[in-house]
CSV table of C-alpha atoms in Angstrom, one decimal:
chain,number,residue,atom,x,y,z
A,773,GLN,CA,-15.6,4.6,-10.8
A,774,VAL,CA,-12.7,3.0,-9.4
A,775,GLN,CA,-11.8,2.7,-5.8
A,776,LEU,CA,-8.8,1.2,-3.7
A,777,VAL,CA,-10.3,-0.1,-0.7
A,778,GLU,CA,-7.8,-0.6,2.5
A,779,SER,CA,-8.5,-2.7,5.6
A,780,GLY,CA,-6.0,-4.4,8.3
A,781,GLY,CA,-4.9,-1.3,10.6
A,782,GLY,CA,-5.0,-1.4,14.3
A,783,LEU,CA,-3.3,-1.1,17.3
A,784,VAL,CA,-0.2,-3.7,18.0
A,785,GLN,CA,2.4,-3.6,20.8
A,786,PRO,CA,6.0,-2.9,19.9
A,787,GLY,CA,7.5,-6.2,17.9
A,788,GLY,CA,4.0,-7.5,16.7
A,789,SER,CA,2.7,-8.0,13.1
A,790,LEU,CA,-0.2,-6.9,11.4
A,791,ARG,CA,-1.4,-7.4,7.8
A,792,LEU,CA,-2.7,-4.6,5.4
A,793,SER,CA,-4.9,-5.3,2.0
A,794,CYS,CA,-5.9,-3.0,-0.6
A,795,ALA,CA,-8.0,-4.1,-3.4
A,796,ALA,CA,-9.0,-2.2,-6.3
A,797,SER,CA,-12.5,-2.1,-7.3
A,798,GLY,CA,-14.6,-0.5,-10.0
A,799,SER,CA,-14.7,-0.5,-13.9
A,800,PHE,CA,-11.0,0.0,-15.2
A,801,PHE,CA,-8.8,-1.7,-17.9
A,802,SER,CA,-5.8,-2.5,-16.7
A,803,ILE,CA,-3.4,-1.7,-13.2
A,804,PHE,CA,0.3,-1.0,-13.9
A,805,GLY,CA,1.6,-0.3,-10.5
A,806,MET,CA,0.7,-0.8,-6.9
A,807,GLY,CA,2.0,0.2,-3.7
A,808,TRP,CA,2.0,1.2,-0.2
A,809,TYR,CA,2.9,4.9,1.1
A,810,ARG,CA,2.6,6.0,5.0
A,811,GLN,CA,2.6,9.5,6.6
A,812,ALA,CA,3.0,10.0,10.1
A,813,PRO,CA,2.0,13.5,12.1
A,814,GLY,CA,3.9,16.4,10.9
A,815,LYS,CA,5.8,14.4,8.3
A,816,GLN,CA,5.7,13.7,4.5
A,817,ARG,CA,3.9,10.8,3.0
A,818,GLU,CA,6.6,8.3,2.3
A,819,LEU,CA,7.0,5.2,0.2
A,820,VAL,CA,7.0,2.0,1.8
A,821,ALA,CA,6.9,-0.5,-0.7
A,822,ALA,CA,5.8,-0.7,-4.1
A,823,ALA,CA,5.8,-3.1,-7.3
A,824,THR,CA,4.8,-2.9,-11.0
A,825,SER,CA,3.0,-5.6,-12.5
A,826,GLY,CA,5.2,-8.3,-12.9
A,827,GLY,CA,8.5,-6.2,-11.9
A,828,SER,CA,10.4,-6.4,-8.6
A,829,THR,CA,9.4,-4.7,-5.4
A,830,ASN,CA,10.9,-1.9,-4.0
A,831,TYR,CA,11.1,-1.1,-0.3
A,832,ALA,CA,12.1,2.0,1.5
A,833,ASP,CA,15.2,1.4,3.7
A,834,SER,CA,13.6,1.5,7.1
A,835,VAL,CA,11.0,-1.7,6.2
A,836,LYS,CA,13.3,-4.0,4.8
A,837,GLY,CA,13.6,-7.4,6.3
A,838,ARG,CA,10.6,-6.8,8.7
A,839,PHE,CA,7.7,-6.2,5.9
A,840,THR,CA,6.7,-7.9,2.9
A,841,PHE,CA,4.9,-7.0,0.2
A,842,SER,CA,2.7,-9.1,-2.0
A,843,ARG,CA,0.4,-8.8,-5.2
A,844,ASP,CA,-2.4,-10.8,-6.2
A,845,ASN,CA,-2.8,-9.3,-9.9
A,846,ALA,CA,-6.2,-12.0,-10.6
A,847,LYS,CA,-7.6,-10.1,-7.5
A,848,ASN,CA,-6.4,-6.8,-8.0
A,849,THR,CA,-5.3,-6.8,-4.6
A,850,VAL,CA,-2.0,-5.8,-2.5
A,851,TYR,CA,-1.1,-6.8,0.7
A,852,LEU,CA,2.2,-5.5,3.5
A,853,GLN,CA,2.8,-8.0,5.8
A,854,MET,CA,4.3,-6.0,8.9
A,855,ASN,CA,6.5,-8.1,11.2
A,856,SER,CA,8.6,-6.6,14.5
A,857,LEU,CA,7.1,-3.5,14.5
A,858,ARG,CA,8.2,-0.2,15.9
A,859,PRO,CA,6.8,2.5,17.3
A,860,GLU,CA,8.3,4.6,14.7
A,861,ASP,CA,5.8,2.5,11.7
A,862,THR,CA,3.2,4.4,13.5
A,863,ALA,CA,1.1,6.5,10.6
A,864,VAL,CA,-1.8,6.5,8.2
A,865,TYR,CA,-1.0,3.8,5.7
A,866,TYR,CA,-2.2,4.6,2.1
A,867,CYS,CA,-2.7,2.4,-1.1
A,868,ASN,CA,-1.5,3.5,-4.3
A,869,ALA,CA,-2.3,2.1,-7.4
A,870,GLN,CA,-1.8,3.4,-11.6
A,871,ILE,CA,-4.8,2.4,-13.1
A,872,ARG,CA,-6.1,2.7,-16.8
A,873,PRO,CA,-9.9,3.8,-16.6
A,874,ASN,CA,-10.6,2.3,-20.5
A,875,LEU,CA,-8.0,1.4,-23.3
A,876,TYR,CA,-7.7,4.9,-24.5
A,877,GLY,CA,-7.3,6.8,-21.5
A,878,PRO,CA,-4.3,7.3,-19.5
A,879,TYR,CA,-2.8,6.0,-16.6
A,880,GLY,CA,-4.4,7.6,-13.1
A,881,ASN,CA,-3.0,8.1,-9.8
A,882,TYR,CA,-5.2,6.3,-7.1
A,883,TRP,CA,-5.1,6.5,-3.4
A,884,GLY,CA,-7.4,4.8,-0.5
A,885,GLN,CA,-8.7,6.6,2.3
A,886,GLY,CA,-5.8,5.3,4.6
A,887,THR,CA,-5.8,3.0,7.5
A,888,GLN,CA,-4.3,3.7,10.7
A,889,VAL,CA,-1.4,1.7,12.2
A,890,THR,CA,-0.4,2.7,15.9
A,891,VAL,CA,2.3,0.6,17.4
A,892,SER,CA,2.2,1.4,21.3
A,893,SER,CA,2.8,-0.4,24.5
C-alpha cells in the first residue's frame, strides 16, 4: 500500500522558517510528479509548489522567493523549505504525488495526511 508520510509542521513566529518533508513508502513502480498543497480554514486547497521527475518546479506566486521545493528521487522524498513565513501562510500543508503502483497500472493521485503550519506571534 502506498503512503505519503509528512513531517515538519508546527508553530513559528512571523519571519521564521520551517522545513517540511514528505516520503513515499510502500510498494510501487514509479513516481511521476510530487508537490505540496495547502488549505487554510474556509479556503480551497491550493498549489504551493510541485515538480515532475526531472522537470522544473512550479510555485504559487505568493511563495516565490520565500519557499524552496526540492526532491530526492533516490529517497522518494520531497522537501519544502519555508522562509520569511507570514501569518497568511497558516494552513494545513498536504503532500501530493502521482504514483504508478505497478508496471501495468495507471498513475494514481495520492495525498498525505496533512501537517499543520501556524505562523503567529
